[in-house]
Amino acid sequence: MNNLVIFKGHTDGILVLLDNNTDFENIITALVRKLEENKNFFKNSDIVMKIKGRVLDMIQKEILLEILSAKNITQVSFIDFDELSDPIDNLNIKIVEEIIENKPNTIKYSNTCYWTGILRSGQEIISEGSAIIIGDVNPGAVIRAYENIIVLGNLNGRAFAGMNTIFENPYIIAYGMNPEQIGLGEFLATAPRETKKFVGLNAPEIAYLNSGVIHVDKIDIKLMQSMIQ
């Protein structure tokens, strides 16, 4: 079981290799053990972690994120598709198709989505373009967009932008940024376990990628200009 989960140093953080020939339950057990063995290393550190080696569905990813967030590891990306293949056929797109079939409360838009009103727990929006929400996104609600997400209200649920990974520089903007989880392309982040909050500046904020790390900052004109150039 020692080789089911392997930690390797990486220029951008830690690369985690998962065994592809065992049950997911064994992966969980091995990961928890590895984290406990190295708890002093992860304590009070800002770790960026990349996970690869096997294809994980969204539920499995969320389980791993919950385990890692308990150790204050909130910057996580999953490399679970062949980087040499056409990005539009990657796992993220396939996940969207599977979710639609199994969730009657899911609404899919073929272009940019404009939603007015509160997005409530259990509701899910999927947009093949960008998603613009005029209202609050409650805990338990989900937004998935192939491009960008803008919430003209409080983002308290989950939001995943850039799900079509050929789309460059995805971002999420919210007037109140307190999501349960956010994702930009292949990168996911959860709020730190102690606070369960991100920056919380009481002002419009933007989540964006910089060198493979999700940052959340107050909206700045220069920052926006650099992203669209």
PDB file of C-alpha atoms in Angstrom:
ATOM      1  CA  MET A   1       0.000   0.000   0.000  1.00  0.00           C
ATOM      2  CA  ASN A   2       3.018   2.286   0.353  1.00  0.00           C
ATOM      3  CA  ASN A   3       3.164   2.870  -3.401  1.00  0.00           C
ATOM      4  CA  LEU A   4      -0.523   3.602  -3.948  1.00  0.00           C
ATOM      5  CA  VAL A   5       0.111   7.315  -3.370  1.00  0.00           C
ATOM      6  CA  ILE A   6       3.522   8.824  -4.107  1.00  0.00           C
ATOM      7  CA  PHE A   7       4.583  12.397  -3.323  1.00  0.00           C
ATOM      8  CA  LYS A   8       7.232  13.971  -5.543  1.00  0.00           C
ATOM      9  CA  GLY A   9       8.771  17.410  -5.371  1.00  0.00           C
ATOM     10  CA  HIS A  10       7.873  19.625  -8.320  1.00  0.00           C
ATOM     11  CA  THR A  11       8.992  23.070  -9.466  1.00  0.00           C
ATOM     12  CA  ASP A  12       5.457  24.369  -8.856  1.00  0.00           C
ATOM     13  CA  GLY A  13       4.821  22.428  -5.639  1.00  0.00           C
ATOM     14  CA  ILE A  14       4.103  18.747  -5.054  1.00  0.00           C
ATOM     15  CA  LEU A  15       3.164  16.156  -7.656  1.00  0.00           C
ATOM     16  CA  VAL A  16       0.969  13.352  -6.296  1.00  0.00           C
ATOM     17  CA  LEU A  17       0.930  10.099  -8.268  1.00  0.00           C
ATOM     18  CA  LEU A  18      -2.093   7.862  -7.703  1.00  0.00           C
ATOM     19  CA  ASP A  19      -2.088   4.150  -8.461  1.00  0.00           C
ATOM     20  CA  ASN A  20      -4.482   3.343 -11.303  1.00  0.00           C
ATOM     21  CA  ASN A  21      -4.945  -0.353 -10.496  1.00  0.00           C
ATOM     22  CA  THR A  22      -6.568  -0.271  -7.072  1.00  0.00           C
ATOM     23  CA  ASP A  23      -9.920   0.712  -5.588  1.00  0.00           C
ATOM     24  CA  PHE A  24     -10.506   4.371  -4.805  1.00  0.00           C
ATOM     25  CA  GLU A  25     -11.067   3.477  -1.135  1.00  0.00           C
ATOM     26  CA  ASN A  26      -7.465   2.252  -0.964  1.00  0.00           C
ATOM     27  CA  ILE A  27      -6.304   5.542  -2.478  1.00  0.00           C
ATOM     28  CA  ILE A  28      -8.115   7.454   0.269  1.00  0.00           C
ATOM     29  CA  THR A  29      -6.529   5.321   2.991  1.00  0.00           C
ATOM     30  CA  ALA A  30      -3.057   5.698   1.501  1.00  0.00           C
ATOM     31  CA  LEU A  31      -3.441   9.464   1.022  1.00  0.00           C
ATOM     32  CA  VAL A  32      -4.587  10.023   4.610  1.00  0.00           C
ATOM     33  CA  ARG A  33      -1.618   7.980   5.839  1.00  0.00           C
ATOM     34  CA  LYS A  34       0.835   9.930   3.665  1.00  0.00           C
ATOM     35  CA  LEU A  35      -0.540  13.255   4.869  1.00  0.00           C
ATOM     36  CA  GLU A  36      -0.269  12.143   8.484  1.00  0.00           C
ATOM     37  CA  GLU A  37       3.303  10.935   7.990  1.00  0.00           C
ATOM     38  CA  ASN A  38       4.245  14.318   6.510  1.00  0.00           C
ATOM     39  CA  LYS A  39       2.011  16.535   8.659  1.00  0.00           C
ATOM     40  CA  ASN A  40       4.897  18.709   9.847  1.00  0.00           C
ATOM     41  CA  PHE A  41       5.811  19.503   6.256  1.00  0.00           C
ATOM     42  CA  PHE A  42       2.288  20.641   5.367  1.00  0.00           C
ATOM     43  CA  LYS A  43       1.726  22.608   8.571  1.00  0.00           C
ATOM     44  CA  ASN A  44       1.514  26.373   8.054  1.00  0.00           C
ATOM     45  CA  SER A  45       2.658  26.119   4.449  1.00  0.00           C
ATOM     46  CA  ASP A  46       1.122  27.309   1.194  1.00  0.00           C
ATOM     47  CA  ILE A  47       1.318  24.142  -0.876  1.00  0.00           C
ATOM     48  CA  VAL A  48       0.367  23.810  -4.531  1.00  0.00           C
ATOM     49  CA  MET A  49      -0.487  20.197  -5.323  1.00  0.00           C
ATOM     50  CA  LYS A  50      -0.970  18.481  -8.683  1.00  0.00           C
ATOM     51  CA  ILE A  51      -2.639  15.066  -8.745  1.00  0.00           C
ATOM     52  CA  LYS A  52      -2.298  12.621 -11.620  1.00  0.00           C
ATOM     53  CA  GLY A  53      -2.128   8.919 -12.410  1.00  0.00           C
ATOM     54  CA  ARG A  54      -5.798   7.992 -12.730  1.00  0.00           C
ATOM     55  CA  VAL A  55      -9.054   9.423 -14.032  1.00  0.00           C
ATOM     56  CA  LEU A  56     -11.264  10.699 -11.204  1.00  0.00           C
ATOM     57  CA  ASP A  57     -14.920  11.639 -11.386  1.00  0.00           C
ATOM     58  CA  MET A  58     -16.199  14.838  -9.772  1.00  0.00           C
ATOM     59  CA  ILE A  59     -17.320  13.116  -6.555  1.00  0.00           C
ATOM     60  CA  GLN A  60     -13.910  11.497  -6.104  1.00  0.00           C
ATOM     61  CA  LYS A  61     -12.213  14.847  -6.691  1.00  0.00           C
ATOM     62  CA  GLU A  62     -14.403  16.493  -4.078  1.00  0.00           C
ATOM     63  CA  ILE A  63     -13.573  13.748  -1.571  1.00  0.00           C
ATOM     64  CA  LEU A  64      -9.854  14.311  -2.120  1.00  0.00           C
ATOM     65  CA  LEU A  65     -10.295  18.081  -1.888  1.00  0.00           C
ATOM     66  CA  GLU A  66     -12.090  17.710   1.442  1.00  0.00           C
ATOM     67  CA  ILE A  67      -9.269  15.534   2.799  1.00  0.00           C
ATOM     68  CA  LEU A  68      -6.624  17.981   1.586  1.00  0.00           C
ATOM     69  CA  SER A  69      -8.445  21.090   2.807  1.00  0.00           C
ATOM     70  CA  ALA A  70      -8.418  19.575   6.303  1.00  0.00           C
ATOM     71  CA  LYS A  71      -4.624  19.918   6.046  1.00  0.00           C
ATOM     72  CA  ASN A  72      -4.958  23.486   4.699  1.00  0.00           C
ATOM     73  CA  ILE A  73      -3.972  22.370   1.201  1.00  0.00           C
ATOM     74  CA  THR A  74      -6.369  24.402  -0.907  1.00  0.00           C
ATOM     75  CA  GLN A  75      -4.527  24.840  -4.222  1.00  0.00           C
ATOM     76  CA  VAL A  76      -5.085  21.577  -6.091  1.00  0.00           C
ATOM     77  CA  SER A  77      -5.161  20.628  -9.758  1.00  0.00           C
ATOM     78  CA  PHE A  78      -6.088  17.301 -11.329  1.00  0.00           C
ATOM     79  CA  ILE A  79      -4.211  16.125 -14.413  1.00  0.00           C
ATOM     80  CA  ASP A  80      -6.559  13.389 -15.502  1.00  0.00           C
ATOM     81  CA  PHE A  81      -6.538  13.455 -19.285  1.00  0.00           C
ATOM     82  CA  ASP A  82      -4.014  12.925 -22.048  1.00  0.00           C
ATOM     83  CA  GLU A  83      -2.359  16.302 -22.524  1.00  0.00           C
ATOM     84  CA  LEU A  84      -1.453  15.320 -26.094  1.00  0.00           C
ATOM     85  CA  SER A  85      -5.063  14.728 -27.108  1.00  0.00           C
ATOM     86  CA  ASP A  86      -7.508  17.360 -28.300  1.00  0.00           C
ATOM     87  CA  PRO A  87      -8.326  19.409 -25.163  1.00  0.00           C
ATOM     88  CA  ILE A  88     -11.965  19.756 -26.166  1.00  0.00           C
ATOM     89  CA  ASP A  89     -12.386  16.014 -25.605  1.00  0.00           C
ATOM     90  CA  ASN A  90     -10.973  16.120 -22.084  1.00  0.00           C
ATOM     91  CA  LEU A  91     -12.660  14.773 -18.987  1.00  0.00           C
ATOM     92  CA  ASN A  92     -14.144  18.095 -17.893  1.00  0.00           C
ATOM     93  CA  ILE A  93     -16.404  18.226 -20.942  1.00  0.00           C
ATOM     94  CA  LYS A  94     -17.474  14.601 -20.479  1.00  0.00           C
ATOM     95  CA  ILE A  95     -18.330  15.258 -16.831  1.00  0.00           C
ATOM     96  CA  VAL A  96     -20.719  18.013 -17.900  1.00  0.00           C
ATOM     97  CA  GLU A  97     -22.566  15.629 -20.219  1.00  0.00           C
ATOM     98  CA  GLU A  98     -22.932  12.999 -17.488  1.00  0.00           C
ATOM     99  CA  ILE A  99     -24.213  15.479 -14.931  1.00  0.00           C
ATOM    100  CA  ILE A 100     -26.977  16.689 -17.244  1.00  0.00           C
ATOM    101  CA  GLU A 101     -28.350  13.181 -17.690  1.00  0.00           C
ATOM    102  CA  ASN A 102     -28.600  12.505 -13.962  1.00  0.00           C
ATOM    103  CA  LYS A 103     -29.725  15.872 -12.535  1.00  0.00           C
ATOM    104  CA  PRO A 104     -33.194  17.206 -13.372  1.00  0.00           C
ATOM    105  CA  ASN A 105     -32.381  20.550 -11.679  1.00  0.00           C
ATOM    106  CA  THR A 106     -29.540  21.188 -14.121  1.00  0.00           C
ATOM    107  CA  ILE A 107     -30.049  23.741 -16.893  1.00  0.00           C
ATOM    108  CA  LYS A 108     -27.686  23.798 -19.870  1.00  0.00           C
ATOM    109  CA  TYR A 109     -27.119  26.815 -22.123  1.00  0.00           C
ATOM    110  CA  SER A 110     -25.479  26.476 -25.540  1.00  0.00           C
ATOM    111  CA  ASN A 111     -24.122  30.029 -25.422  1.00  0.00           C
ATOM    112  CA  THR A 112     -23.603  32.685 -22.759  1.00  0.00           C
ATOM    113  CA  CYS A 113     -26.043  32.213 -19.886  1.00  0.00           C
ATOM    114  CA  TYR A 114     -27.900  35.132 -18.275  1.00  0.00           C
ATOM    115  CA  TRP A 115     -29.637  34.112 -15.055  1.00  0.00           C
ATOM    116  CA  THR A 116     -31.698  36.583 -13.038  1.00  0.00           C
ATOM    117  CA  GLY A 117     -32.623  35.705  -9.475  1.00  0.00           C
ATOM    118  CA  ILE A 118     -31.271  33.520  -6.690  1.00  0.00           C
ATOM    119  CA  LEU A 119     -29.584  30.258  -7.662  1.00  0.00           C
ATOM    120  CA  ARG A 120     -30.671  27.963  -4.842  1.00  0.00           C
ATOM    121  CA  SER A 121     -29.174  24.860  -3.270  1.00  0.00           C
ATOM    122  CA  GLY A 122     -29.526  21.870  -5.582  1.00  0.00           C
ATOM    123  CA  GLN A 123     -29.785  23.999  -8.727  1.00  0.00           C
ATOM    124  CA  GLU A 124     -27.037  23.860 -11.324  1.00  0.00           C
ATOM    125  CA  ILE A 125     -26.276  25.923 -14.410  1.00  0.00           C
ATOM    126  CA  ILE A 126     -23.994  24.785 -17.212  1.00  0.00           C
ATOM    127  CA  SER A 127     -23.013  27.236 -19.935  1.00  0.00           C
ATOM    128  CA  GLU A 128     -21.051  26.424 -23.076  1.00  0.00           C
ATOM    129  CA  GLY A 129     -20.042  30.089 -23.094  1.00  0.00           C
ATOM    130  CA  SER A 130     -19.791  32.405 -20.108  1.00  0.00           C
ATOM    131  CA  ALA A 131     -22.286  32.596 -17.239  1.00  0.00           C
ATOM    132  CA  ILE A 132     -23.626  35.890 -15.879  1.00  0.00           C
ATOM    133  CA  ILE A 133     -25.698  35.588 -12.715  1.00  0.00           C
ATOM    134  CA  ILE A 134     -27.709  38.627 -11.609  1.00  0.00           C
ATOM    135  CA  GLY A 135     -28.398  37.588  -8.048  1.00  0.00           C
ATOM    136  CA  ASP A 136     -26.938  35.456  -5.278  1.00  0.00           C
ATOM    137  CA  VAL A 137     -25.592  31.918  -5.601  1.00  0.00           C
ATOM    138  CA  ASN A 138     -26.548  30.062  -2.439  1.00  0.00           C
ATOM    139  CA  PRO A 139     -24.516  27.298  -0.769  1.00  0.00           C
ATOM    140  CA  GLY A 140     -25.206  24.012  -2.541  1.00  0.00           C
ATOM    141  CA  ALA A 141     -25.778  25.688  -5.931  1.00  0.00           C
ATOM    142  CA  VAL A 142     -23.333  25.084  -8.786  1.00  0.00           C
ATOM    143  CA  ILE A 143     -22.243  27.087 -11.843  1.00  0.00           C
ATOM    144  CA  ARG A 144     -20.147  25.489 -14.577  1.00  0.00           C
ATOM    145  CA  ALA A 145     -19.012  27.530 -17.569  1.00  0.00           C
ATOM    146  CA  TYR A 146     -16.746  26.706 -20.477  1.00  0.00           C
ATOM    147  CA  GLU A 147     -15.517  30.318 -20.345  1.00  0.00           C
ATOM    148  CA  ASN A 148     -15.907  32.954 -17.572  1.00  0.00           C
ATOM    149  CA  ILE A 149     -18.331  33.458 -14.674  1.00  0.00           C
ATOM    150  CA  ILE A 150     -19.635  36.792 -13.391  1.00  0.00           C
ATOM    151  CA  VAL A 151     -21.884  36.921 -10.325  1.00  0.00           C
ATOM    152  CA  LEU A 152     -23.573  40.267  -9.662  1.00  0.00           C
ATOM    153  CA  GLY A 153     -24.306  39.207  -6.118  1.00  0.00           C
ATOM    154  CA  ASN A 154     -22.874  36.906  -3.457  1.00  0.00           C
ATOM    155  CA  LEU A 155     -21.117  33.743  -4.603  1.00  0.00           C
ATOM    156  CA  ASN A 156     -21.630  31.290  -1.744  1.00  0.00           C
ATOM    157  CA  GLY A 157     -21.926  28.067  -3.738  1.00  0.00           C
ATOM    158  CA  ARG A 158     -19.518  26.407  -6.160  1.00  0.00           C
ATOM    159  CA  ALA A 159     -18.280  27.893  -9.433  1.00  0.00           C
ATOM    160  CA  PHE A 160     -16.133  26.307 -12.137  1.00  0.00           C
ATOM    161  CA  ALA A 161     -14.955  28.449 -15.070  1.00  0.00           C
ATOM    162  CA  GLY A 162     -12.768  27.531 -18.040  1.00  0.00           C
ATOM    163  CA  MET A 163     -14.130  23.985 -18.250  1.00  0.00           C
ATOM    164  CA  ASN A 164     -13.225  24.015 -21.928  1.00  0.00           C
ATOM    165  CA  THR A 165      -9.476  23.992 -21.364  1.00  0.00           C
ATOM    166  CA  ILE A 166      -8.670  25.520 -24.757  1.00  0.00           C
ATOM    167  CA  PHE A 167     -10.174  28.729 -23.330  1.00  0.00           C
ATOM    168  CA  GLU A 168      -7.293  30.815 -21.988  1.00  0.00           C
ATOM    169  CA  ASN A 169      -7.240  32.939 -18.826  1.00  0.00           C
ATOM    170  CA  PRO A 170     -10.640  32.037 -17.344  1.00  0.00           C
ATOM    171  CA  TYR A 171     -11.811  34.087 -14.392  1.00  0.00           C
ATOM    172  CA  ILE A 172     -14.623  34.336 -11.860  1.00  0.00           C
ATOM    173  CA  ILE A 173     -15.917  37.718 -10.689  1.00  0.00           C
ATOM    174  CA  ALA A 174     -18.300  38.139  -7.761  1.00  0.00           C
ATOM    175  CA  TYR A 175     -19.541  41.093  -5.736  1.00  0.00           C
ATOM    176  CA  GLY A 176     -19.313  38.881  -2.650  1.00  0.00           C
ATOM    177  CA  MET A 177     -16.660  36.160  -2.975  1.00  0.00           C
ATOM    178  CA  ASN A 178     -17.279  33.437  -0.395  1.00  0.00           C
ATOM    179  CA  PRO A 179     -17.579  30.231  -2.448  1.00  0.00           C
ATOM    180  CA  GLU A 180     -17.582  26.703  -1.121  1.00  0.00           C
ATOM    181  CA  GLN A 181     -15.265  25.805  -3.978  1.00  0.00           C
ATOM    182  CA  ILE A 182     -13.989  27.386  -7.179  1.00  0.00           C
ATOM    183  CA  GLY A 183     -12.299  25.970 -10.240  1.00  0.00           C
ATOM    184  CA  LEU A 184     -10.416  27.566 -13.113  1.00  0.00           C
ATOM    185  CA  GLY A 185      -9.604  25.133 -15.901  1.00  0.00           C
ATOM    186  CA  GLU A 186      -8.002  22.079 -14.337  1.00  0.00           C
ATOM    187  CA  PHE A 187      -7.239  23.905 -11.077  1.00  0.00           C
ATOM    188  CA  LEU A 188      -9.526  23.715  -8.043  1.00  0.00           C
ATOM    189  CA  ALA A 189      -9.452  25.529  -4.722  1.00  0.00           C
ATOM    190  CA  THR A 190     -11.449  25.339  -1.509  1.00  0.00           C
ATOM    191  CA  ALA A 191     -11.624  27.892   1.276  1.00  0.00           C
ATOM    192  CA  PRO A 192      -9.195  27.249   4.155  1.00  0.00           C
ATOM    193  CA  ARG A 193     -10.719  24.941   6.776  1.00  0.00           C
ATOM    194  CA  GLU A 194     -10.309  27.426   9.658  1.00  0.00           C
ATOM    195  CA  THR A 195     -12.251  30.268   8.079  1.00  0.00           C
ATOM    196  CA  LYS A 196     -14.158  28.586   5.249  1.00  0.00           C
ATOM    197  CA  LYS A 197     -13.704  31.913   3.457  1.00  0.00           C
ATOM    198  CA  PHE A 198     -11.521  33.318   0.719  1.00  0.00           C
ATOM    199  CA  VAL A 199     -10.292  36.924   0.808  1.00  0.00           C
ATOM    200  CA  GLY A 200     -13.568  38.589   1.778  1.00  0.00           C
ATOM    201  CA  LEU A 201     -12.803  42.232   0.939  1.00  0.00           C
ATOM    202  CA  ASN A 202     -16.460  43.362   0.939  1.00  0.00           C
ATOM    203  CA  ALA A 203     -15.897  44.592  -2.606  1.00  0.00           C
ATOM    204  CA  PRO A 204     -16.064  43.062  -6.094  1.00  0.00           C
ATOM    205  CA  GLU A 205     -13.337  40.432  -6.373  1.00  0.00           C
ATOM    206  CA  ILE A 206     -11.848  38.319  -9.124  1.00  0.00           C
ATOM    207  CA  ALA A 207     -10.461  34.788  -9.029  1.00  0.00           C
ATOM    208  CA  TYR A 208      -7.817  34.187 -11.679  1.00  0.00           C
ATOM    209  CA  LEU A 209      -4.837  31.982 -12.471  1.00  0.00           C
ATOM    210  CA  ASN A 210      -1.233  33.050 -12.127  1.00  0.00           C
ATOM    211  CA  SER A 211       1.496  30.438 -12.699  1.00  0.00           C
ATOM    212  CA  GLY A 212      -0.902  27.601 -11.976  1.00  0.00           C
ATOM    213  CA  VAL A 213      -2.187  29.067  -8.699  1.00  0.00           C
ATOM    214  CA  ILE A 214      -5.675  30.473  -8.098  1.00  0.00           C
ATOM    215  CA  HIS A 215      -5.571  34.009  -6.706  1.00  0.00           C
ATOM    216  CA  VAL A 216      -8.509  36.020  -5.369  1.00  0.00           C
ATOM    217  CA  ASP A 217      -8.046  39.791  -5.337  1.00  0.00           C
ATOM    218  CA  LYS A 218      -9.983  43.014  -5.457  1.00  0.00           C
ATOM    219  CA  ILE A 219     -10.796  43.918  -9.050  1.00  0.00           C
ATOM    220  CA  ASP A 220      -8.125  46.140 -10.527  1.00  0.00           C
ATOM    221  CA  ILE A 221      -8.272  47.781 -13.953  1.00  0.00           C
ATOM    222  CA  LYS A 222      -4.624  46.989 -14.695  1.00  0.00           C
ATOM    223  CA  LEU A 223      -5.168  43.351 -13.755  1.00  0.00           C
ATOM    224  CA  MET A 224      -8.183  43.070 -16.057  1.00  0.00           C
ATOM    225  CA  GLN A 225      -6.300  44.716 -18.918  1.00  0.00           C
ATOM    226  CA  SER A 226      -3.394  42.290 -18.548  1.00  0.00           C
ATOM    227  CA  MET A 227      -5.781  39.321 -18.665  1.00  0.00           C
ATOM    228  CA  ILE A 228      -7.531  40.340 -21.883  1.00  0.00           C
ATOM    229  CA  GLN A 229      -4.398  41.291 -23.808  1.00  0.00           C
TER     230      GLN A 229
END
